[in-house]
CSV table of C-alpha atoms in Angstrom, one decimal:
chain,number,residue,atom,x,y,z
A,1,LEU,CA,-0.1,0.1,0.2
A,2,ARG,CA,1.2,3.5,-0.7
A,3,GLU,CA,2.7,5.3,2.5
A,4,GLU,CA,-0.7,8.0,1.9
A,5,ALA,CA,-3.6,5.1,1.9
A,6,HIS,CA,-2.5,4.9,5.5
A,7,TRP,CA,-4.4,6.9,8.4
A,8,GLN,CA,-3.0,6.4,11.6
A,9,GLN,CA,-4.3,7.1,15.5
A,10,PHE,CA,-2.7,6.7,18.8
A,11,GLU,CA,-5.1,6.5,21.1
A,12,ASP,CA,-5.6,5.8,25.3
A,13,SER,CA,-2.0,6.5,27.0
A,14,VAL,CA,0.1,7.2,29.2
A,15,ILE,CA,3.4,9.6,28.0
A,16,ILE,CA,6.1,10.0,30.7
A,17,GLY,CA,8.7,12.4,30.3
A,18,LEU,CA,10.6,11.9,33.7
A,19,SER,CA,10.1,9.7,36.4
A,20,ASP,CA,11.6,10.1,39.9
A,21,ASN,CA,10.9,6.2,40.6
A,22,VAL,CA,13.2,5.0,36.7
A,23,GLY,CA,16.9,5.0,36.8
A,24,GLU,CA,19.1,7.3,34.2
A,25,ASN,CA,21.6,6.7,32.7
A,26,LEU,CA,23.4,9.8,33.3
A,27,ALA,CA,25.3,9.8,29.3
A,28,PHE,CA,22.1,11.1,28.4
A,29,ARG,CA,21.4,13.6,30.7
A,30,ASN,CA,21.6,16.4,28.5
A,31,SER,CA,19.5,15.2,25.5
A,32,ASP,CA,15.9,17.2,25.2
A,33,ILE,CA,12.9,15.1,25.4
A,34,THR,CA,9.7,15.6,23.7
A,35,GLY,CA,6.9,12.6,24.2
A,36,TYR,CA,5.3,12.1,20.9
A,37,ARG,CA,6.6,14.1,17.4
A,38,PHE,CA,4.3,14.3,14.6
A,39,ALA,CA,5.6,13.4,11.4
A,40,LYS,CA,4.2,13.4,8.0
A,41,GLY,CA,0.5,11.5,8.5
A,42,PRO,CA,-2.6,11.9,8.8
A,43,ILE,CA,-1.8,11.6,12.5
A,44,ASP,CA,-4.4,11.3,15.3
A,45,LEU,CA,-3.2,11.6,18.7
A,46,ARG,CA,-6.3,10.9,21.2
A,47,ASN,CA,-7.1,11.0,24.5
A,48,THR,CA,-3.5,10.3,25.9
A,49,TRP,CA,-1.4,12.0,29.3
A,50,PHE,CA,1.3,13.3,29.7
A,51,GLY,CA,3.6,13.9,32.8
A,52,GLY,CA,7.0,14.9,34.2
A,53,PHE,CA,7.6,17.0,30.6
A,54,ASN,CA,9.8,20.2,32.9
A,55,SER,CA,12.3,21.5,31.2
A,56,THR,CA,16.0,21.6,33.8
A,57,SER,CA,18.7,23.8,33.4
A,58,GLU,CA,20.3,20.7,31.1
A,59,ARG,CA,18.1,19.8,28.8
A,60,THR,CA,14.0,20.5,27.5
A,61,ALA,CA,11.2,19.3,27.4
A,62,THR,CA,8.0,18.8,25.6
A,63,ALA,CA,4.7,16.7,25.6
A,64,ILE,CA,4.8,17.3,22.0
A,65,GLY,CA,6.5,18.5,18.6
A,66,ASN,CA,7.4,17.4,15.4
A,67,ASP,CA,10.1,15.1,13.5
A,68,VAL,CA,13.2,17.9,13.1
A,69,CYS,CA,13.4,18.6,9.1
A,70,MET,CA,10.7,16.5,7.9
A,71,ASN,CA,9.7,17.4,4.8
A,72,HIS,CA,6.4,18.2,5.6
A,73,CYS,CA,3.5,17.2,8.2
A,74,HIS,CA,-0.9,16.7,6.7
A,75,PRO,CA,-2.7,19.7,7.6
A,76,ARG,CA,-4.2,17.3,9.5
A,77,ASN,CA,-2.5,15.9,11.5
A,78,SER,CA,-5.1,16.4,14.7
A,79,LEU,CA,-5.1,16.5,18.7
A,80,PHE,CA,-8.2,15.6,20.5
A,81,ASP,CA,-8.5,15.9,24.4
A,82,ILE,CA,-4.9,15.4,25.4
A,83,MET,CA,-3.9,15.5,29.1
A,84,PHE,CA,-0.9,17.2,31.3
A,85,ASP,CA,0.1,17.5,34.7
A,86,PHE,CA,1.8,20.2,34.7
A,87,ASP,CA,1.6,24.0,34.1
A,88,ASP,CA,2.6,25.5,30.4
A,89,GLY,CA,4.9,27.7,32.0
A,90,PRO,CA,7.4,26.4,33.0
A,91,GLY,CA,6.8,23.2,31.6
A,92,LYS,CA,6.0,23.0,27.1
A,93,ARG,CA,2.7,20.8,26.3
A,94,PHE,CA,3.9,21.8,22.7
A,95,LEU,CA,7.4,22.2,20.7
A,96,PHE,CA,8.1,22.9,17.4
A,97,TRP,CA,12.3,21.9,16.6
A,98,ASN,CA,13.7,23.8,13.7
A,99,CYS,CA,15.3,22.1,11.6
A,100,THR,CA,19.5,23.7,10.7
A,101,THR,CA,20.2,21.4,7.4
A,102,ARG,CA,17.7,22.9,4.7
A,103,SER,CA,16.1,25.9,3.8
A,104,ALA,CA,13.4,27.9,6.4
A,105,ASP,CA,10.6,28.1,4.0
A,106,LYS,CA,10.7,23.9,5.0
A,107,ASP,CA,9.8,24.5,8.2
A,108,SER,CA,6.3,26.2,7.0
A,109,ILE,CA,4.7,23.0,6.4
A,110,PHE,CA,3.7,22.0,9.3
A,111,ALA,CA,0.6,22.5,10.7
A,112,LEU,CA,-1.6,20.2,13.9
A,113,ARG,CA,-5.0,21.5,14.0
A,114,ASP,CA,-5.9,21.5,17.8
A,115,MET,CA,-9.8,19.6,18.7
A,116,ARG,CA,-11.4,20.7,21.4
A,117,GLN,CA,-9.4,22.9,23.1
A,118,ALA,CA,-6.9,20.0,23.6
A,119,VAL,CA,-3.1,22.1,23.5
A,120,SER,CA,-4.4,25.4,23.7
A,121,ALA,CA,-7.3,27.9,24.6
A,122,GLY,CA,-9.1,26.9,21.3
A,123,ASP,CA,-10.2,25.1,18.3
A,124,VAL,CA,-7.2,26.1,16.2
A,125,THR,CA,-4.6,25.1,14.0
A,126,ILE,CA,-0.4,25.0,15.2
A,127,VAL,CA,1.7,26.9,12.7
A,128,THR,CA,5.4,27.4,12.3
A,129,ASN,CA,5.7,30.9,13.2
A,130,LYS,CA,6.0,32.5,9.7
A,131,PRO,CA,4.0,35.3,8.7
A,132,PHE,CA,3.1,33.9,5.6
A,133,LEU,CA,0.6,31.3,7.9
A,134,LEU,CA,0.1,34.5,10.1
A,135,THR,CA,-2.5,37.3,10.5
A,136,ASP,CA,-4.0,39.7,13.5
A,137,ASN,CA,-6.6,36.3,14.8
A,138,CYS,CA,-3.3,34.8,15.4
A,139,LYS,CA,-1.3,34.3,18.8
A,140,VAL,CA,2.2,33.5,18.9
A,141,ARG,CA,3.9,30.9,21.7
A,142,SER,CA,7.0,32.3,21.8
A,143,SER,CA,8.2,29.4,23.8
A,144,TRP,CA,6.4,26.6,22.1
A,145,ASN,CA,8.5,28.2,18.7
A,146,ALA,CA,5.4,28.5,17.2
A,147,ALA,CA,1.8,29.8,16.7
A,148,TYR,CA,-1.7,29.5,16.5
A,149,CYS,CA,-4.6,30.7,14.7
A,150,PRO,CA,-8.6,29.9,14.3
A,151,TYR,CA,-8.2,28.8,10.7
A,152,THR,CA,-8.2,25.5,8.9
A,153,TYR,CA,-5.3,25.2,6.4
A,154,GLY,CA,-4.8,23.3,3.1
A,155,GLU,CA,-1.7,21.9,1.9
A,156,VAL,CA,-1.1,22.8,-2.3
A,157,PHE,CA,1.8,20.8,-4.5
A,158,VAL,CA,2.9,22.6,-7.7
A,159,SER,CA,4.4,20.2,-10.2
A,160,TYR,CA,6.0,21.0,-13.5
A,161,THR,CA,9.1,20.2,-15.7
A,162,ASP,CA,12.6,20.7,-13.6
A,163,ARG,CA,10.5,22.2,-11.1
A,164,LEU,CA,13.3,20.7,-8.3
A,165,THR,CA,16.1,23.0,-9.7
A,166,ILE,CA,13.4,25.9,-10.9
A,167,ASP,CA,12.6,28.4,-8.1
A,168,MET,CA,8.8,29.1,-7.5
A,169,SER,CA,7.3,32.2,-5.4
A,170,VAL,CA,3.9,32.4,-3.9
A,171,TYR,CA,2.4,35.3,-2.1
A,172,ARG,CA,-0.7,35.7,0.0
A,173,THR,CA,-2.4,38.8,-1.6
A,174,ASP,CA,-3.5,40.3,1.3
A,175,GLY,CA,-1.2,44.0,2.3
A,176,VAL,CA,0.9,46.6,0.5
A,177,TYR,CA,3.6,45.0,-2.3
A,178,PRO,CA,6.3,44.3,-1.7
A,179,ASN,CA,5.1,43.6,1.7
A,180,LEU,CA,3.1,40.5,1.0
A,181,PRO,CA,3.7,37.5,3.6
A,182,SER,CA,5.8,35.0,1.0
A,183,ILE,CA,7.6,32.0,0.6
A,184,LYS,CA,10.4,31.7,-2.6
A,185,MET,CA,11.3,27.4,-3.0
A,186,ASP,CA,13.8,26.4,-4.1
A,187,GLU,CA,13.1,22.6,-3.8
A,188,GLU,CA,10.1,20.7,-3.4
A,189,LYS,CA,7.2,23.3,-4.2
A,190,HIS,CA,4.2,22.8,-2.0
A,191,PHE,CA,2.7,25.6,0.5
A,192,LEU,CA,0.1,25.8,2.9
A,193,SER,CA,-2.9,27.7,2.5
A,194,ILE,CA,-5.5,29.2,4.8
A,195,LEU,CA,-8.7,27.4,3.9
A,196,GLY,CA,-12.1,28.9,3.5
A,197,GLY,CA,-12.2,32.1,0.8
A,198,SER,CA,-10.1,34.9,3.3
A,199,HIS,CA,-6.9,34.6,1.9
A,200,SER,CA,-5.9,33.9,-1.7
A,201,TYR,CA,-3.0,33.3,-3.5
A,202,LEU,CA,-1.0,34.1,-5.9
A,203,VAL,CA,2.0,31.4,-7.2
A,204,ARG,CA,4.9,32.9,-9.8
A,205,ILE,CA,7.2,29.6,-11.1
A,206,HIS,CA,11.5,31.8,-11.7
A,207,GLY,CA,12.4,31.4,-15.4
A,208,SER,CA,10.4,30.4,-18.3
A,209,VAL,CA,6.3,29.7,-17.9
A,210,PRO,CA,6.0,25.7,-18.3
A,211,SER,CA,3.6,24.2,-20.6
A,212,VAL,CA,1.8,21.8,-18.3
A,213,THR,CA,1.3,23.0,-14.8
A,214,ASN,CA,-0.4,21.0,-12.3
A,215,PHE,CA,-1.7,22.0,-9.1
A,216,ASP,CA,-3.0,18.8,-6.6
A,217,ALA,CA,-4.5,19.8,-3.3
A,218,GLU,CA,-4.9,17.8,0.6
A,219,ALA,CA,-7.4,18.7,2.9
A,220,ILE,CA,-9.8,20.8,0.3
A,221,SER,CA,-13.2,20.1,0.9
A,222,LYS,CA,-16.3,22.2,-0.8
A,223,SER,CA,-17.1,24.6,2.0
A,224,GLN,CA,-13.0,25.0,2.9
A,225,PHE,CA,-11.2,25.6,-0.4
A,226,VAL,CA,-8.2,27.9,-1.3
A,227,LEU,CA,-8.4,30.1,-4.3
A,228,VAL,CA,-5.3,30.2,-6.6
A,229,ALA,CA,-4.3,33.0,-9.2
A,230,PHE,CA,-0.5,31.6,-11.1
A,231,CYS,CA,0.6,33.7,-13.5
A,232,VAL,CA,1.1,33.2,-17.0
A,233,PRO,CA,2.2,34.6,-20.6
A,234,ARG,CA,0.0,37.8,-21.3
A,235,ASN,CA,-2.7,37.0,-25.0
A,236,ALA,CA,-1.5,33.7,-25.1
A,237,GLU,CA,-4.0,30.2,-25.5
A,238,ILE,CA,-4.0,28.6,-22.6
A,239,ILE,CA,-6.3,25.6,-21.5
A,240,PHE,CA,-7.8,24.9,-17.6
A,241,GLU,CA,-8.5,20.8,-16.6
A,242,TYR,CA,-10.0,20.6,-13.7
A,243,ARG,CA,-9.8,16.9,-12.3
A,244,MET,CA,-10.6,14.7,-9.2
A,245,GLU,CA,-7.5,12.2,-8.0
A,246,ASN,CA,-9.0,9.7,-10.5
A,247,LEU,CA,-7.9,11.5,-13.2
A,248,LEU,CA,-12.0,12.3,-15.0
A,249,LYS,CA,-11.8,15.4,-16.2
A,250,ARG,CA,-14.6,18.0,-15.0
A,251,GLU,CA,-16.7,20.1,-16.9
A,252,VAL,CA,-14.2,23.7,-16.9
A,253,ARG,CA,-16.1,26.9,-17.7
A,254,ALA,CA,-14.3,30.1,-18.4
A,255,VAL,CA,-15.8,33.2,-16.5
A,256,THR,CA,-14.6,37.6,-16.8
A,257,SER,CA,-13.7,38.3,-13.5
A,258,ARG,CA,-11.9,37.7,-10.5
A,259,GLN,CA,-14.8,37.3,-8.7
A,260,ALA,CA,-17.2,35.3,-10.7
A,261,VAL,CA,-14.9,32.8,-9.8
A,262,VAL,CA,-15.3,33.1,-6.1
A,263,ASP,CA,-18.7,33.4,-6.3
A,264,ASP,CA,-19.1,30.0,-8.6
A,265,GLN,CA,-20.1,27.3,-6.5
A,266,LYS,CA,-19.0,24.5,-9.7
A,267,LEU,CA,-15.7,22.6,-9.8
A,268,GLY,CA,-14.0,23.4,-12.5
A,269,THR,CA,-14.2,27.6,-12.9
A,270,TYR,CA,-11.3,29.4,-14.0
A,271,PHE,CA,-10.7,33.4,-15.5
A,272,TYR,CA,-7.9,34.2,-18.1
A,273,ASP,CA,-7.1,37.6,-17.2
A,274,SER,CA,-4.5,38.0,-20.8
A,275,THR,CA,-4.3,41.3,-20.7
A,276,ASN,CA,-2.1,40.5,-16.7
A,277,GLY,CA,-1.1,37.4,-17.7
A,278,VAL,CA,-3.0,35.6,-14.7
A,279,VAL,CA,-5.3,32.1,-14.3
A,280,PHE,CA,-8.0,32.6,-11.7
A,281,PHE,CA,-9.4,28.9,-10.2
A,282,LYS,CA,-10.6,27.8,-6.9
A,283,LEU,CA,-8.9,23.9,-5.2
A,284,THR,CA,-11.8,22.2,-4.3
A,285,HIS,CA,-14.9,19.8,-4.0
A,286,ASP,CA,-18.2,19.0,-4.8
A,287,VAL,CA,-18.7,17.4,-1.6
A,288,ASP,CA,-17.4,18.4,3.1
A,289,TYR,CA,-16.3,15.9,5.2
A,290,LYS,CA,-18.5,13.6,6.6
A,291,SER,CA,-18.4,13.8,10.6
A,292,GLY,CA,-15.3,11.8,11.8
A,293,GLU,CA,-13.8,10.9,8.4
A,294,GLN,CA,-10.6,10.8,8.4
A,295,ASN,CA,-9.3,10.5,4.6
A,296,HIS,CA,-7.1,13.4,3.2
A,297,CYS,CA,-10.0,14.5,1.1
A,298,PRO,CA,-13.5,14.0,1.3
A,299,ASN,CA,-13.8,10.4,0.0
A,300,ASN,CA,-10.6,10.1,-0.3
A,301,VAL,CA,-10.9,11.7,-3.5
A,302,CYS,CA,-8.9,15.5,-3.8
A,303,PRO,CA,-8.6,17.6,-6.1
A,304,ARG,CA,-6.2,18.3,-9.4
A,305,ALA,CA,-6.1,21.8,-11.6
A,306,ARG,CA,-3.7,21.9,-14.1
A,307,VAL,CA,-3.1,24.7,-16.5
A,308,ARG,CA,-2.0,24.3,-19.8
A,309,VAL,CA,-0.3,27.4,-22.1
A,310,MET,CA,-0.3,26.1,-25.9
A,311,SER,CA,1.3,29.5,-27.3
A,312,GLY,CA,2.7,32.7,-25.8
A,313,ASP,CA,6.5,34.1,-25.4
A,314,LEU,CA,7.1,31.6,-21.9
A,315,THR,CA,9.5,34.2,-21.1
A,316,ASP,CA,6.8,36.3,-19.4
A,317,SER,CA,6.0,34.8,-16.5
A,318,ASN,CA,6.5,37.5,-13.7
A,319,CYS,CA,2.8,38.7,-13.3
A,320,VAL,CA,3.9,39.7,-10.0
A,321,ASN,CA,4.2,43.9,-10.4
A,322,ARG,CA,1.0,44.0,-12.4
A,323,PHE,CA,-1.2,41.7,-10.3
A,324,THR,CA,-1.1,43.8,-7.7
A,325,ALA,CA,-1.5,47.6,-9.7
A,326,VAL,CA,-5.4,46.1,-9.9
A,327,GLU,CA,-7.2,47.0,-6.7
A,328,GLU,CA,-9.8,44.2,-7.1
A,329,TYR,CA,-7.1,41.6,-7.1
A,330,MET,CA,-5.8,42.5,-4.0
A,331,GLN,CA,-7.7,42.3,-0.2
A,332,THR,CA,-6.7,44.8,2.9
A,333,SER,CA,-3.7,43.5,5.1
A,334,SER,CA,-4.5,40.9,7.8
A,335,GLY,CA,-2.3,42.6,10.1
A,336,THR,CA,0.3,40.9,12.8
A,337,PRO,CA,-0.3,38.3,15.4
A,338,GLY,CA,0.1,39.3,19.5
A,339,SER,CA,2.1,37.3,21.6
A,340,ASP,CA,0.6,34.6,24.3
A,341,ILE,CA,2.1,34.8,27.4
A,342,SER,CA,-0.5,33.1,29.6
A,343,VAL,CA,0.5,30.4,32.0
A,344,LEU,CA,-1.5,27.1,30.5
A,345,PRO,CA,-2.7,24.8,34.1
A,346,ALA,CA,-2.2,21.4,34.4
A,347,THR,CA,-5.8,19.8,33.8
A,348,TYR,CA,-4.9,16.1,35.2
A,349,THR,CA,-2.8,14.8,38.0
A,350,ASN,CA,-2.8,11.7,37.3
A,351,PRO,CA,-4.4,9.6,33.9
A,352,PRO,CA,-8.0,9.0,34.5
A,353,GLU,CA,-9.7,5.6,35.0
A,354,ASN,CA,-10.1,4.7,31.3
A,355,VAL,CA,-6.3,6.2,29.9
A,356,GLY,CA,-3.4,3.7,29.3
A,357,HIS,CA,-2.9,1.8,33.0
A,358,GLY,CA,-5.1,4.6,34.8
A,359,PRO,CA,-3.3,6.3,37.8
A,360,ASN,CA,-2.0,3.8,38.3
A,361,TYR,CA,0.7,3.5,35.8
A,362,PRO,CA,3.5,1.0,36.4
A,363,PHE,CA,6.4,3.3,37.5
C-alpha cells in the first residue's frame, strides 16, 4: 500500500517524560525530550495523558513536538482530548523543533489541528511562526516556537518539468506589494494555505512558464477551498483542466472576472486575465467531509487543476507587479499576530481510569 493510504491513530495512552521511580543513564542527561513527535501523517493523537515534561537547566522537555527536518506534515494531523500534569509555563505542552540543515521555508509545511481545546485555549491550528501563515487573528507562543490560528489549512502541491531546479514563489494577496506575506521555494514545491476563501494566493514560477503545470491539493473540501492565481504569459492560448484524483476530467467553464470564480460553487470555473497574464481558479471539492471522516480529502478523492500554455511568450512569467496594481485582486492586510504568554494550567494530576493503566501507571 502507498504511504498516503494509511491514517494513523494513537490513543488512550500514558506518556511520561521524567519519573523519580526510574533510574537515569547519565550519558543522556543533556538529551532533550519529546513525548510524542508528529511525522508526516495524517495522524490523530487522542485521549492521552502526558506527565513529567518540565524542562531543566540541562535539557528541554516537551510533551508534543515535530519530527525534526520532516519534509512536511499533513494539515489534518490532529489533537483530541490531551491531558497534562504540568503547567505550560514553565513546562511545554508543545515545541516546534527547527531544522538547521535546509531552507527555513520548508519548516512552514507544518500544521497541527487542536480540536476541542486539547492543547491551547480554543479550536485552532498550530503552525510555524512564519508571516506567510499568520494574521492578526493568530497568537504567537514564543515558548512553543510556534503560533496558533483560528483557521483550517490545506496543502497545495505544484508540479512541473524541472521543478526541483526551477524556483517558485507564492504570495498571499493581502497587504501592499512588495511587503506581502510570501515564501520562495527552491526544492520541493508545496505550501500551506488558509482555507475558506478569506485569503488568496499568487503563484509565480521563476524563469520560463512551464507548458504544463499541475496543482494538487489535500485537506480541501467544498466549504474549505482555496483561491489560486497563477502567472502565465499575456495574450496566450490557455487550456484549463480540472480533475479529481480518479483523473476523470470535469467540465470547465471560463468566466470574465476573479469575483465570478469566487462566487461560483461549481468545480472547474476559471478566469484568464490575458492583459495582466494571470489565471484564477479554485481548488475545491463537490462535497464536505463527513463527521469523523479520516481521509486526505472527502471520500478520499482530492482535486487537481492543470494549466496548459499552448502559445505565447513563455519567458513572460512574472506577473506580480501587474497583478498587485489591480485593486480588485488585492485584499486589505491581515495584520500581524499578537503574543500569548499566559500560563496554561495542568489539567489532570494523574491519568484517568480509562487511559493506559489509569492513575496506577506502572512506574
